[in-house]
Short mmCIF file of C-alpha atoms in Angstrom, two decimals:
data_model
loop_
_atom_site.label_atom_id
_atom_site.label_comp_id
_atom_site.label_asym_id
_atom_site.label_seq_id
_atom_site.Cartn_x
_atom_site.Cartn_y
_atom_site.Cartn_z
CA LEU P 22 -77.73 -45.61 -102.41
CA ARG P 23 -76.40 -48.61 -100.49
CA ILE P 24 -77.15 -51.92 -102.34
CA VAL P 25 -76.40 -55.44 -101.10
CA HIS P 26 -75.37 -57.63 -104.10
CA ARG P 27 -76.71 -61.21 -104.08
CA THR P 28 -73.20 -62.34 -103.30
CA GLY P 29 -73.45 -60.22 -100.09
CA GLN P 30 -71.04 -57.46 -101.22
CA ILE P 31 -72.17 -53.86 -100.48
CA ILE P 32 -72.10 -51.61 -103.45
CA TRP P 33 -72.60 -47.91 -103.34
CA ILE P 34 -74.48 -46.34 -106.22
CA SER P 35 -74.83 -42.66 -107.16
CA HIS P 36 -78.37 -42.43 -108.86
CA ARG P 37 -79.43 -39.47 -110.79
CA CYS P 38 -82.78 -39.14 -112.40
CA GLN P 39 -84.10 -36.54 -114.81
CA SER P 40 -87.66 -36.04 -116.00
CA ILE P 41 -88.26 -35.81 -119.76
CA TRP P 42 -90.98 -33.48 -120.85
CA SER P 43 -92.75 -32.92 -124.15
CA GLU P 44 -93.03 -29.38 -125.74
CA ASP P 45 -96.66 -29.37 -124.51
CA GLY P 46 -95.51 -30.00 -120.83
CA ILE P 47 -96.53 -33.67 -120.78
CA LEU P 48 -94.28 -36.06 -118.80
CA LEU P 49 -92.80 -38.48 -121.32
CA GLY P 50 -90.58 -40.44 -118.93
CA ARG P 51 -87.53 -40.32 -116.97
CA ARG P 52 -83.90 -40.77 -117.69
CA ALA P 53 -81.85 -42.47 -115.03
CA CYS P 54 -78.08 -42.79 -114.58
CA ASN P 55 -76.49 -45.13 -112.07
CA LYS P 56 -72.73 -45.06 -111.38
CA ASP P 57 -70.84 -47.33 -108.91
CA ILE P 58 -69.02 -45.21 -106.42
CA SER P 59 -67.94 -47.99 -104.09
CA ALA P 60 -64.34 -47.13 -104.47
CA THR P 61 -64.80 -43.45 -103.60
CA LYS P 62 -67.01 -44.37 -100.66
CA ARG P 63 -64.39 -46.73 -99.26
CA LEU P 64 -61.76 -44.04 -99.70
CA VAL P 65 -63.86 -41.43 -97.74
CA GLU P 66 -64.58 -43.95 -94.98
CA GLU P 67 -60.76 -44.70 -94.78
CA LEU P 68 -59.95 -40.98 -94.60
CA GLU P 69 -62.62 -40.42 -91.94
CA GLN P 70 -61.01 -43.30 -89.86
CA GLN P 71 -57.53 -41.84 -90.27
CA ALA P 72 -58.74 -38.41 -89.23
CA SER P 73 -60.16 -39.69 -85.94
CA THR P 74 -57.67 -42.48 -84.98
CA ASP P 75 -54.18 -42.31 -83.20
CA THR P 76 -51.88 -44.03 -85.62
CA LEU P 77 -49.75 -45.58 -82.89
CA THR P 78 -52.38 -46.97 -80.60
CA GLY P 79 -55.42 -47.29 -82.80
CA VAL P 80 -57.62 -45.54 -80.36
CA PHE P 81 -59.30 -42.23 -80.92
CA ASN P 82 -57.06 -39.25 -81.26
CA ARG P 83 -57.17 -36.08 -79.22
CA ARG P 84 -59.41 -34.07 -81.50
CA HIS P 85 -62.03 -36.88 -81.81
CA ILE P 86 -62.09 -37.83 -78.20
CA LEU P 87 -62.55 -34.27 -77.03
CA GLU P 88 -65.46 -33.83 -79.50
CA GLN P 89 -66.95 -37.01 -78.14
CA ALA P 90 -66.46 -35.73 -74.59
CA GLU P 91 -68.28 -32.52 -75.45
CA GLN P 92 -71.21 -34.51 -76.92
CA GLU P 93 -71.43 -36.78 -73.95
CA PHE P 94 -71.25 -33.82 -71.62
CA ILE P 95 -74.04 -32.01 -73.46
CA ARG P 96 -76.19 -35.22 -73.44
CA SER P 97 -75.49 -35.83 -69.81
CA LYS P 98 -76.63 -32.35 -68.77
CA ARG P 99 -79.70 -32.46 -71.09
CA CYS P 100 -80.91 -35.84 -69.97
CA GLY P 101 -79.72 -35.76 -66.31
CA LEU P 102 -77.48 -38.71 -66.83
CA PRO P 103 -74.41 -39.47 -65.05
CA LEU P 104 -71.05 -39.21 -66.72
CA SER P 105 -67.52 -39.96 -65.62
CA LEU P 106 -64.22 -39.39 -67.23
CA LEU P 107 -60.87 -40.99 -66.49
CA VAL P 108 -57.48 -39.49 -67.32
CA ILE P 109 -54.74 -42.07 -67.47
CA ASP P 110 -51.09 -41.17 -67.38
CA VAL P 111 -48.16 -43.64 -67.57
CA ASP P 112 -45.96 -43.21 -64.50
CA SER P 113 -42.31 -42.29 -65.34
CA PHE P 114 -42.85 -42.77 -69.00
CA LYS P 115 -39.64 -40.75 -69.87
CA ARG P 116 -37.66 -43.42 -68.00
CA ILE P 117 -39.12 -46.16 -70.11
CA ASN P 118 -38.15 -44.30 -73.36
CA ASP P 119 -34.69 -43.28 -72.06
CA SER P 120 -33.74 -46.67 -70.58
CA CYS P 121 -35.50 -49.06 -73.05
CA GLY P 122 -35.76 -47.03 -76.24
CA HIS P 123 -38.80 -45.48 -77.99
CA SER P 124 -39.94 -48.61 -79.48
CA ALA P 125 -40.37 -49.99 -75.89
CA GLY P 126 -42.32 -46.85 -75.05
CA ASP P 127 -44.50 -47.50 -78.09
CA ASP P 128 -45.05 -51.08 -77.02
CA ALA P 129 -46.04 -49.92 -73.58
CA LEU P 130 -48.67 -47.52 -74.92
CA ARG P 131 -50.00 -50.22 -77.23
CA LEU P 132 -50.24 -52.58 -74.38
CA LEU P 133 -52.04 -50.09 -72.17
CA THR P 134 -54.58 -49.43 -74.90
CA HIS P 135 -55.14 -53.15 -75.54
CA VAL P 136 -55.75 -53.73 -71.86
CA CYS P 137 -58.11 -50.81 -71.61
CA LYS P 138 -60.12 -51.82 -74.54
CA SER P 139 -60.46 -55.37 -73.21
CA GLU P 140 -61.63 -54.09 -69.89
CA LEU P 141 -64.02 -51.36 -70.94
CA ARG P 142 -67.59 -51.62 -72.17
CA THR P 143 -68.43 -51.05 -75.81
CA SER P 144 -70.26 -47.83 -74.85
CA ASP P 145 -67.16 -46.35 -73.34
CA SER P 146 -64.65 -44.36 -75.40
CA LEU P 147 -60.90 -44.44 -75.12
CA GLY P 148 -58.60 -41.84 -76.76
CA ARG P 149 -55.03 -40.61 -76.71
CA ILE P 150 -54.74 -36.96 -75.74
CA GLY P 151 -50.94 -36.62 -75.46
CA GLY P 152 -47.61 -38.61 -75.35
CA ASP P 153 -48.71 -40.96 -72.59
CA GLU P 154 -51.97 -39.54 -71.52
CA PHE P 155 -55.26 -41.16 -72.40
CA VAL P 156 -58.99 -40.33 -71.72
CA VAL P 157 -61.65 -42.72 -70.98
CA LEU P 158 -65.33 -41.50 -71.27
CA LEU P 159 -67.71 -43.59 -69.12
CA PRO P 160 -71.36 -42.54 -70.15
CA HIS P 161 -74.10 -43.54 -67.64
CA THR P 162 -71.45 -44.02 -64.93
CA HIS P 163 -71.59 -42.68 -61.41
CA HIS P 164 -68.40 -41.51 -59.60
CA GLU P 165 -68.45 -44.65 -57.24
CA ASP P 166 -68.43 -47.03 -60.31
CA ALA P 167 -65.77 -44.97 -62.06
CA LEU P 168 -63.56 -45.53 -59.01
CA LEU P 169 -64.02 -49.17 -59.36
CA ILE P 170 -63.34 -49.19 -63.14
CA ALA P 171 -60.24 -47.03 -62.63
CA ASP P 172 -58.84 -49.30 -59.85
CA ARG P 173 -59.51 -52.37 -62.15
CA LEU P 174 -57.79 -50.84 -65.05
CA ARG P 175 -54.75 -49.87 -62.88
CA ILE P 176 -54.44 -53.38 -61.56
CA CYS P 177 -54.91 -55.04 -65.08
CA ILE P 178 -52.30 -52.80 -66.74
CA GLU P 179 -49.78 -53.40 -63.94
CA GLU P 180 -50.39 -57.25 -64.32
CA ALA P 181 -50.21 -57.20 -68.04
CA THR P 182 -46.98 -55.16 -68.03
CA SER P 183 -45.31 -57.57 -65.64
CA VAL P 184 -46.01 -60.40 -68.14
CA SER P 185 -45.47 -58.67 -71.56
CA LEU P 186 -42.76 -56.26 -71.09
CA SER P 187 -39.20 -56.45 -69.89
CA GLY P 188 -39.91 -53.81 -67.28
CA LYS P 189 -43.23 -53.20 -65.36
CA PHE P 190 -44.86 -49.82 -65.44
CA THR P 191 -47.85 -48.38 -63.56
CA VAL P 192 -50.37 -45.75 -64.26
CA SER P 193 -51.98 -43.02 -62.43
CA ILE P 194 -55.68 -42.25 -63.14
CA GLY P 195 -57.55 -39.10 -62.34
CA ILE P 196 -61.32 -39.27 -62.04
CA SER P 197 -64.01 -36.59 -62.77
CA SER P 198 -67.81 -37.28 -62.56
CA ILE P 199 -71.14 -35.44 -62.97
CA GLY P 200 -74.51 -36.52 -62.05
CA HIS P 201 -77.89 -34.82 -62.30
CA ASP P 202 -76.93 -32.69 -59.25
CA VAL P 203 -73.46 -31.40 -60.31
CA GLU P 204 -73.05 -28.87 -63.01
CA THR P 205 -69.63 -29.19 -64.33
CA LEU P 206 -67.07 -31.89 -65.25
CA ALA P 207 -63.52 -30.74 -64.90
CA MET P 208 -61.24 -31.71 -67.79
#
């Protein structure tokens, strides 16, 4: 059970109840046992977060974003809703790592995710699927709108890198979309 304490703190309780019967089969009452399991619940939530999050960038990891993509694809087909997917790849990422070091490469990936998160809707999902490859799920988004979003992301990332990093980098973005008249979304 989830209980909100008068201080506003959320407490999780495990509640067990057992009926007490007389020898004649008459209900005499119930015995209840409550145990605070808040620490266990927090640990489980933390482990679930770690299992679905890329540790470097803080966005969804490959497994989680691909699961979400599958769910969105099924929902899109079932409801006849548009769905678009962006695949973002950092151009010449190896050059950044080789010339500036791996920490600069890590900074570049974190900056890219920061820009994407600031430009995307809360209903969109961002995940890292490889070293410098990211996926953005755009539910309820037609191909034409996905093109505009991709272009906006590309420009914002390039502008942010010229200000934040010693060397500017660019990204390439692939787009795939389905609507109610298209049967597949190439991934």
